[in-house]
XYZ file of C-alpha atoms in Angstrom:
569
model
C 18.706 23.204 55.363
C 20.813 26.269 54.619
C 19.791 26.174 50.951
C 16.110 25.877 51.884
C 16.332 28.868 54.239
C 18.140 30.893 51.588
C 15.432 30.122 49.006
C 12.662 30.971 51.487
C 14.233 34.315 52.338
C 14.743 35.054 48.659
C 11.052 34.485 47.924
C 9.960 36.516 50.955
C 12.220 39.455 50.076
C 11.099 39.422 46.433
C 7.447 39.588 47.493
C 8.289 42.383 49.948
C 10.120 44.284 47.190
C 7.244 43.956 44.723
C 4.545 45.001 47.200
C 6.715 47.856 48.488
C 6.952 49.171 44.923
C 3.154 49.244 44.804
C 3.031 50.973 48.211
C 5.491 53.607 46.984
C 3.340 54.198 43.878
C 0.453 55.064 46.202
C 2.786 57.376 48.200
C 2.804 55.061 51.205
C 5.729 54.374 53.579
C 7.679 51.230 52.744
C 6.722 49.852 56.181
C 3.181 49.377 54.860
C 4.589 47.303 51.996
C 6.522 45.092 54.408
C 3.465 44.351 56.562
C 1.314 43.646 53.501
C 4.015 41.308 52.207
C 3.618 39.334 55.421
C -0.140 39.148 54.830
C 0.448 37.896 51.274
C 2.776 35.037 52.333
C 0.518 34.084 55.261
C -1.779 31.040 55.152
C -4.620 33.421 54.301
C -3.269 34.002 50.754
C -0.148 32.169 49.453
C 0.471 29.938 52.479
C 4.253 29.821 51.943
C 6.150 27.554 54.299
C 8.618 29.721 56.208
C 11.063 28.586 58.897
C 9.497 30.257 61.913
C 12.619 29.872 64.077
C 14.917 31.651 61.590
C 12.352 34.380 60.937
C 11.935 35.018 64.669
C 15.705 35.314 65.147
C 15.930 37.810 62.279
C 13.051 39.844 63.690
C 14.767 40.089 67.096
C 17.850 41.395 65.314
C 15.686 43.966 63.514
C 14.098 45.244 66.717
C 17.463 45.337 68.481
C 19.128 47.343 65.714
C 16.120 49.684 65.455
C 16.266 50.439 69.170
C 20.065 50.741 69.002
C 19.743 53.505 66.388
C 16.872 55.132 68.307
C 19.186 55.199 71.310
C 21.948 56.794 69.232
C 19.629 59.763 68.659
C 18.570 60.072 72.308
C 21.626 61.897 73.580
C 20.907 63.010 77.186
C 21.799 66.551 76.117
C 18.790 66.542 73.749
C 16.457 66.991 76.734
C 17.696 70.585 77.039
C 16.732 71.234 73.413
C 13.118 70.119 73.764
C 10.793 73.062 74.190
C 8.643 73.223 77.309
C 5.550 73.240 75.111
C 6.516 69.973 73.420
C 7.152 68.341 76.799
C 3.824 69.443 78.306
C 1.789 68.714 75.162
C 3.480 65.348 74.687
C 2.962 64.146 78.240
C -0.676 65.300 78.532
C -1.514 63.878 75.100
C -0.029 60.482 75.977
C -1.958 60.388 79.250
C -5.289 61.292 77.624
C -4.790 58.940 74.657
C -3.839 56.128 77.029
C -7.061 56.686 78.986
C -9.133 56.713 75.776
C -7.498 53.522 74.504
C -7.721 51.780 77.866
C -11.446 52.393 78.327
C -12.209 51.597 74.686
C -10.486 48.231 75.129
C -12.324 47.612 78.419
C -15.603 48.419 76.664
C -14.732 45.825 74.003
C -14.267 43.162 76.680
C -10.496 43.129 77.252
C -8.937 42.593 80.655
C -7.017 45.238 82.586
C -3.522 44.266 81.352
C -4.474 43.916 77.646
C -6.379 47.215 77.888
C -3.270 48.865 79.321
C -1.253 47.530 76.375
C -3.819 49.000 73.970
C -3.615 52.391 75.657
C 0.184 52.330 75.478
C 0.182 51.300 71.816
C -2.207 54.083 70.784
C -0.474 56.905 72.634
C 2.759 56.853 70.583
C 3.272 58.285 67.076
C 5.776 57.118 64.478
C 9.114 58.945 64.549
C 10.384 57.150 61.418
C 7.361 57.954 59.260
C 6.768 61.525 60.455
C 10.440 62.511 60.110
C 10.599 61.026 56.600
C 7.414 62.751 55.378
C 8.272 66.123 56.935
C 11.742 65.903 55.386
C 10.251 65.122 51.971
C 7.954 68.141 52.272
C 10.819 70.384 53.512
C 8.750 71.121 56.632
C 11.265 70.124 59.312
C 12.048 73.804 59.944
C 8.437 74.985 60.135
C 6.912 75.773 63.520
C 4.529 72.821 63.433
C 7.380 70.590 62.238
C 9.617 71.595 65.142
C 6.808 71.122 67.672
C 5.938 67.717 66.177
C 9.570 66.582 66.368
C 9.818 67.777 69.976
C 6.700 65.781 70.889
C 8.093 62.694 69.131
C 11.309 62.959 71.156
C 9.270 63.139 74.369
C 7.308 60.066 73.253
C 10.514 58.184 72.446
C 11.870 58.913 75.921
C 8.651 57.656 77.508
C 8.754 54.579 75.258
C 12.230 53.798 76.613
C 10.837 53.792 80.167
C 7.841 51.645 79.133
C 10.070 49.110 77.390
C 12.317 48.849 80.449
C 9.270 48.402 82.698
C 7.764 45.639 80.541
C 11.121 43.940 80.126
C 11.802 43.975 83.873
C 8.526 42.304 84.834
C 8.198 40.085 81.782
C 10.053 37.025 83.045
C 8.744 37.033 86.624
C 5.418 37.272 88.344
C 4.759 40.940 88.914
C 5.141 42.402 92.345
C 6.309 45.795 93.495
C 9.171 44.211 95.462
C 10.513 42.227 92.492
C 10.149 45.252 90.263
C 11.973 47.519 92.717
C 14.890 45.150 93.236
C 15.153 44.027 89.645
C 14.597 47.257 87.828
C 15.740 50.007 90.161
C 18.702 48.272 91.753
C 20.125 45.826 89.190
C 19.086 47.635 86.018
C 19.674 51.086 87.462
C 23.164 50.179 88.641
C 24.019 48.737 85.228
C 22.791 51.887 83.465
C 24.790 54.159 85.795
C 27.968 52.141 85.238
C 27.449 52.142 81.483
C 26.929 55.895 81.408
C 30.127 56.395 83.387
C 31.884 54.282 80.780
C 30.152 56.300 78.095
C 31.353 59.625 79.487
C 34.844 58.589 80.566
C 36.000 55.869 78.183
C 33.847 55.642 75.009
C 34.877 59.078 73.597
C 38.568 58.097 73.744
C 37.907 54.667 72.222
C 35.861 56.018 69.313
C 38.353 58.817 68.696
C 41.233 56.343 68.434
C 39.432 54.062 65.961
C 37.402 56.655 64.013
C 40.095 56.891 61.319
C 39.128 53.389 60.230
C 35.497 53.178 59.110
C 35.597 49.374 59.309
C 36.822 49.403 62.912
C 34.223 52.009 63.904
C 31.451 49.876 62.394
C 32.769 46.683 64.022
C 33.104 48.362 67.422
C 29.533 49.722 67.198
C 28.008 46.330 66.373
C 30.176 44.647 69.001
C 29.089 47.181 71.642
C 25.419 46.655 70.719
C 25.681 42.864 71.024
C 27.694 42.890 74.257
C 25.371 45.287 76.106
C 22.296 43.459 74.773
C 23.762 40.179 76.045
C 24.576 41.785 79.419
C 20.990 42.966 79.932
C 19.694 39.563 78.858
C 21.847 37.953 81.569
C 20.465 40.477 84.085
C 16.937 39.352 83.222
C 15.947 42.096 80.770
C 15.294 41.646 77.050
C 18.072 41.971 74.467
C 16.061 44.782 72.867
C 16.366 46.888 76.024
C 20.081 46.169 76.114
C 20.442 47.358 72.506
C 18.513 50.529 73.321
C 20.709 51.328 76.339
C 23.810 50.566 74.231
C 22.670 53.166 71.706
C 21.910 55.807 74.337
C 25.339 55.348 75.953
C 27.068 55.495 72.559
C 25.104 58.671 71.681
C 27.517 60.543 73.963
C 30.268 59.851 71.424
C 30.983 62.669 68.924
C 30.752 60.015 66.199
C 27.186 58.906 67.014
C 25.757 60.249 63.730
C 28.416 58.453 61.704
C 27.847 55.234 63.640
C 24.095 55.518 63.007
C 24.636 55.859 59.261
C 26.950 52.809 59.260
C 24.532 50.575 61.155
C 21.345 51.723 59.369
C 21.607 49.353 56.334
C 22.034 46.400 58.701
C 19.032 47.574 60.698
C 16.920 48.029 57.578
C 17.513 44.459 56.417
C 16.557 42.817 59.698
C 13.702 45.240 60.262
C 12.127 44.161 56.983
C 11.773 40.685 58.473
C 10.190 42.035 61.654
C 7.453 43.932 59.814
C 6.856 40.972 57.490
C 6.284 38.810 60.568
C 3.712 41.314 61.857
C 1.717 40.823 58.668
C 2.360 37.071 58.663
C 0.954 36.662 62.185
C -2.294 38.587 61.656
C -5.119 36.326 62.846
C -7.628 35.631 60.092
C -9.638 32.968 61.920
C -11.757 35.646 63.572
C -10.919 38.392 61.090
C -14.238 40.288 61.199
C -13.988 40.739 64.960
C -10.306 41.702 64.753
C -11.009 44.204 61.989
C -13.947 45.783 63.857
C -11.871 46.333 67.002
C -8.921 47.611 64.955
C -11.277 50.096 63.262
C -12.427 51.383 66.673
C -8.832 51.791 67.832
C -8.042 53.565 64.551
C -10.822 56.086 65.173
C -9.208 56.978 68.491
C -5.860 57.546 66.747
C -7.239 59.363 63.695
C -9.875 61.516 65.423
C -9.522 61.640 69.219
C -5.733 61.910 69.212
C -5.605 64.879 66.777
C -8.367 66.623 68.733
C -6.282 66.258 71.909
C -3.244 67.712 70.120
C -5.235 70.595 68.615
C -6.834 71.471 71.941
C -3.499 71.502 73.770
C -1.873 73.545 70.985
C -4.720 76.057 71.180
C -4.239 76.402 74.936
C -0.645 77.446 74.219
C -1.935 80.157 71.906
C -0.966 78.725 68.518
C -2.779 79.522 65.274
C -5.397 77.118 64.013
C -3.329 75.933 61.047
C -0.406 74.888 63.248
C -2.837 73.250 65.677
C -4.409 71.308 62.829
C -1.106 70.317 61.198
C 0.433 69.038 64.445
C -2.701 66.999 65.153
C -2.893 65.389 61.720
C 0.884 64.883 61.464
C 0.949 62.728 64.610
C -2.253 60.780 63.859
C -0.786 57.265 63.612
C 0.692 54.673 65.920
C 4.409 54.066 66.291
C 6.912 51.353 65.475
C 7.279 51.282 69.277
C 3.628 50.193 69.468
C 4.430 47.042 67.495
C 7.576 46.342 69.505
C 5.805 46.758 72.856
C 2.944 44.449 71.834
C 5.410 41.897 70.430
C 7.244 41.892 73.779
C 3.933 41.487 75.571
C 3.114 38.457 73.430
C 6.573 36.929 73.992
C 6.129 37.288 77.759
C 2.626 35.798 77.641
C 1.015 38.956 79.003
C -1.242 39.409 75.937
C -2.291 37.076 73.138
C -1.380 37.224 69.457
C -4.904 38.307 68.504
C -4.344 41.659 70.226
C -1.085 42.059 68.299
C -3.088 41.410 65.115
C -5.504 44.187 66.059
C -2.693 46.654 66.720
C -0.983 45.651 63.461
C -4.187 46.328 61.522
C -4.586 49.577 63.460
C -1.086 50.486 62.358
C -1.853 49.717 58.720
C -5.024 51.821 58.794
C -3.589 54.805 60.674
C -0.228 54.895 58.890
C -1.903 54.647 55.485
C -4.457 57.399 56.126
C -2.149 59.709 58.080
C 0.434 59.514 55.275
C -2.084 61.052 52.879
C -3.078 63.578 55.547
C 0.568 64.677 55.899
C 1.422 64.547 52.186
C -1.607 66.625 51.210
C -1.780 68.603 54.446
C -2.465 72.010 52.891
C -5.398 70.909 50.751
C -6.704 68.798 53.640
C -6.478 71.836 55.908
C -8.362 73.955 53.356
C -11.191 71.408 53.325
C -11.252 71.215 57.133
C -10.808 74.956 57.670
C -14.056 75.480 59.580
C -13.340 72.481 61.804
C -9.852 73.883 62.526
C -11.504 77.154 63.616
C -12.860 75.339 66.664
C -9.316 74.854 67.940
C -8.011 78.391 68.095
C -8.334 80.664 71.075
C -10.369 83.696 70.151
C -7.953 86.461 71.050
C -8.882 90.101 70.731
C -6.243 91.468 68.372
C -4.532 94.701 69.195
C -6.217 96.869 66.584
C -3.749 99.720 66.973
C -1.114 97.413 65.444
C -3.130 97.182 62.208
C -2.902 100.726 60.981
C -2.898 102.160 57.480
C 0.581 103.621 57.194
C 2.818 100.556 57.199
C 5.013 100.600 54.123
C 6.584 97.174 54.718
C 5.447 93.848 56.175
C 7.765 90.993 57.142
C 6.118 87.568 57.339
C 8.206 85.225 59.477
C 10.822 86.330 61.991
C 13.527 83.640 61.836
C 17.267 83.695 61.181
C 16.739 85.084 57.684
C 14.043 87.455 58.875
C 16.378 88.936 61.483
C 18.771 90.221 58.801
C 15.928 91.517 56.648
C 14.435 93.363 59.613
C 17.734 95.188 60.124
C 17.624 96.213 56.465
C 14.080 97.595 56.886
C 15.239 99.632 59.868
C 18.175 101.014 57.888
C 16.007 102.242 54.987
C 13.733 103.834 57.605
C 10.478 102.224 56.519
C 7.515 101.766 58.838
C 7.335 98.008 59.127
C 5.156 95.339 60.705
C 6.358 91.846 61.651
C 3.835 89.007 61.333
C 4.558 85.609 62.906
C 2.512 82.599 64.011
C 4.815 81.623 66.868
C 3.372 83.122 70.078
C 6.771 82.954 71.805
C 8.429 85.037 69.070
C 5.548 87.527 69.143
C 5.887 87.864 72.924
C 9.655 88.392 72.694
C 9.337 91.062 69.985
C 6.662 92.886 71.947
C 9.016 93.067 74.918
C 11.487 94.784 72.581
C 8.704 97.209 71.599
C 8.751 96.116 67.960
C 5.579 96.381 65.865
C 4.544 92.737 65.703
C 1.290 90.924 65.088
C 0.364 87.348 65.847
C -1.161 85.700 62.794
C -0.919 82.991 60.177
C -0.033 84.092 56.649
C -2.019 81.129 55.285
C -5.222 82.468 56.872
C -7.143 84.433 54.224
C -9.323 86.192 56.805
C -6.242 87.396 58.655
C -4.591 88.653 55.450
C -7.709 90.646 54.629
C -7.314 92.532 57.931
C -3.842 93.769 56.965
C -3.377 97.006 54.952
C -1.793 95.103 52.050
C -3.246 97.528 49.505
C -1.108 100.340 50.988
C 2.253 98.617 51.469
C 5.301 99.207 49.289
C 7.235 96.078 50.294
C 6.281 92.588 51.523
C 8.881 89.994 52.479
C 8.064 86.384 53.351
C 10.699 84.146 54.943
C 8.108 81.399 55.536
C 9.504 78.188 53.978
C 6.097 76.799 52.979
C 5.334 77.106 49.249
C 1.529 77.168 49.594
C 1.750 80.058 52.069
C 3.911 82.120 49.705
C 1.598 81.272 46.828
C -1.435 82.552 48.769
C 0.442 85.697 49.847
C 1.375 86.535 46.264
C -2.117 85.953 44.932
C -3.709 87.999 47.749
C -1.346 90.967 47.503
C -1.215 91.088 43.710
C -5.024 91.109 43.537
C -5.152 94.462 45.389
C -1.674 95.906 44.969
C 0.032 95.676 41.563
C 3.005 97.887 42.426
C 4.259 96.456 45.712
C 7.663 94.790 45.796
C 7.111 91.213 46.973
C 9.977 88.975 48.052
C 9.086 85.329 48.765
C 11.044 82.230 49.754
C 11.436 78.851 48.043
C 13.682 75.835 48.501
C 13.037 74.083 45.202
C 13.821 75.607 41.826
C 10.442 74.623 40.363
C 8.687 76.385 43.254
C 10.836 79.508 42.802
C 9.934 79.719 39.108
C 6.230 79.253 39.931
C 6.411 82.133 42.415
C 8.046 84.312 39.766
C 5.193 83.465 37.399
C 2.728 84.539 40.085
C 4.336 87.970 40.232
C 7.104 87.783 42.823
C 9.599 90.644 42.504
C 12.304 88.358 43.849
C 12.450 84.848 45.298
C 14.842 84.072 48.104
C 16.499 80.664 47.589
C 18.646 80.115 50.716
C 20.744 77.326 49.196
C 21.911 79.549 46.332
C 21.616 83.089 47.652
C 21.349 83.627 51.411
C 19.226 86.023 53.412
C 22.104 88.506 53.675
C 22.049 88.923 49.888
C 18.355 89.872 49.996
C 18.999 92.174 52.959
C 21.597 94.044 50.902
C 19.135 94.301 48.001
C 16.579 95.897 50.285
C 19.170 98.374 51.606
C 20.218 99.328 48.081
C 16.942 99.143 46.147
C 14.577 100.118 48.980
C 11.045 99.854 47.535
C 11.835 100.843 43.960
C 10.310 98.016 41.931
C 12.302 98.819 38.792
C 15.597 98.103 40.555
C 14.466 94.559 41.311
C 13.724 93.760 37.661
C 17.365 93.221 36.652
C 18.104 91.036 39.685
C 14.908 89.106 38.999
C 15.972 88.380 35.432
C 19.467 87.250 36.466
C 18.027 85.008 39.161
C 15.503 83.349 36.843
C 18.288 82.708 34.311
C 20.491 81.153 37.010
C 17.673 78.946 38.302
C 16.875 77.660 34.811
C 20.556 76.859 34.226
C 20.670 74.872 37.436
C 17.397 73.196 36.495
C 18.953 72.035 33.229
C 21.792 70.501 35.248
C 19.298 68.501 37.309
C 19.461 70.574 40.510
C 15.738 70.483 41.231
C 15.914 69.823 44.958
C 18.668 71.784 46.709
C 19.445 71.125 50.342
C 17.297 73.119 52.738
C 18.872 75.722 54.961
C 16.810 77.122 57.786
């Protein structure tokens, strides 16, 4: 028996590996490869005989470890770090998407409870996929990246509540009395006790064993299993117990290290879970399942982004950020699969609905991945559509005057030092930023600031770029800096232009486009550029020598294989 199971797992993992390679070639998340591997080994294609009991046990482990690691990143202190905008946008978006999904499911003939499950599944976006793609694009520190991450955190917190709710009513017939006693009293008391342990005892325990990596790993896994078992005894699911175990352990100063230790274990078991999702797709009534999944996908790919873009516009953001947030979060979440799987295990929904949500996940994750990966070109093609989701503000025309000698695009940590340098050389300057909060704060300080997006050609044409002597961009996005250089150089050959890049290849491309100097934070920080501005002012000839030395240094590093330095905000 053991040999047979080992052989079965070997075949399944080989198929998953091969299909995941193909998915990676098409720039798709590996999760897509796992689900497709399940489809391949299903009776619909290869019809491999797999021990369902062993596979189910492995999938429960995968979900438990996934939620354990999610909990490790949900430190209660993180609530303070979420911007008010992300909280409001996230909550309203989830409510509106839930309503859209619920009524779409009702229209398709589903009952109230299955329709509610559909609404819940569609309202979440994937933290794993979005974080990975934004990290690959070096967009975690952009405004739209930060807002997207804040919204994802809000969604994760809501997902925790939803999972606890479903788990608490799953094993018993629903009634408000049973829910109140079971969830609020028993579960609530357990959570309070665990958090007291987390605050008073866990930090001392982890500190005493942190010197041994093996002991820290063993303690973490032991804690996860014990708390999961405790919640199972109390009538909740083991997945909820694992999630609470992670949240309590997040209080520990070693939570990041614990997460990195447990992640390989999670990844292995999670592979099995996603394979099972593909394996259990219903093909008996495939045309009907596919049609309904396509309708749900339209809600996620079209209605959901429109909701995001509208809410972003109401907060006064530029159309590009509105568009990028909407398209970045246009997929369903790993939580969607977990919630539906729990619903099936409790008998609240049937497996056909899980098949529909799985197909919805495949469609939305696949398409949204391309939308995120090629976001700039996609935005350029949808520019006129994005215009519909920007509040038409009357710009303060007196800010756009003809005697500015310097323009700073992007007021962040680096921009702060550069702005001090501009003040010291006594140049009339203008700050341009697409974050309405930053613009409001600078206006209170009576600084010359203008709300606008440097990637908006129409906006750039309003600025007196033909008259400036110096332009500095601290915006981390390569395409934005590329457009700035091309726009300014077309009308102003003599201006000193300083841009920003995080990859050596991008820095060299910007130099080829005519940049006087390229700020590379990993190698030379913003303070170095600030000193250059103080010393060289706007004399273009003084930048030539520094430019040459920098290009030589970048090429040397390129030869050593340092193509992708770590990003520093």
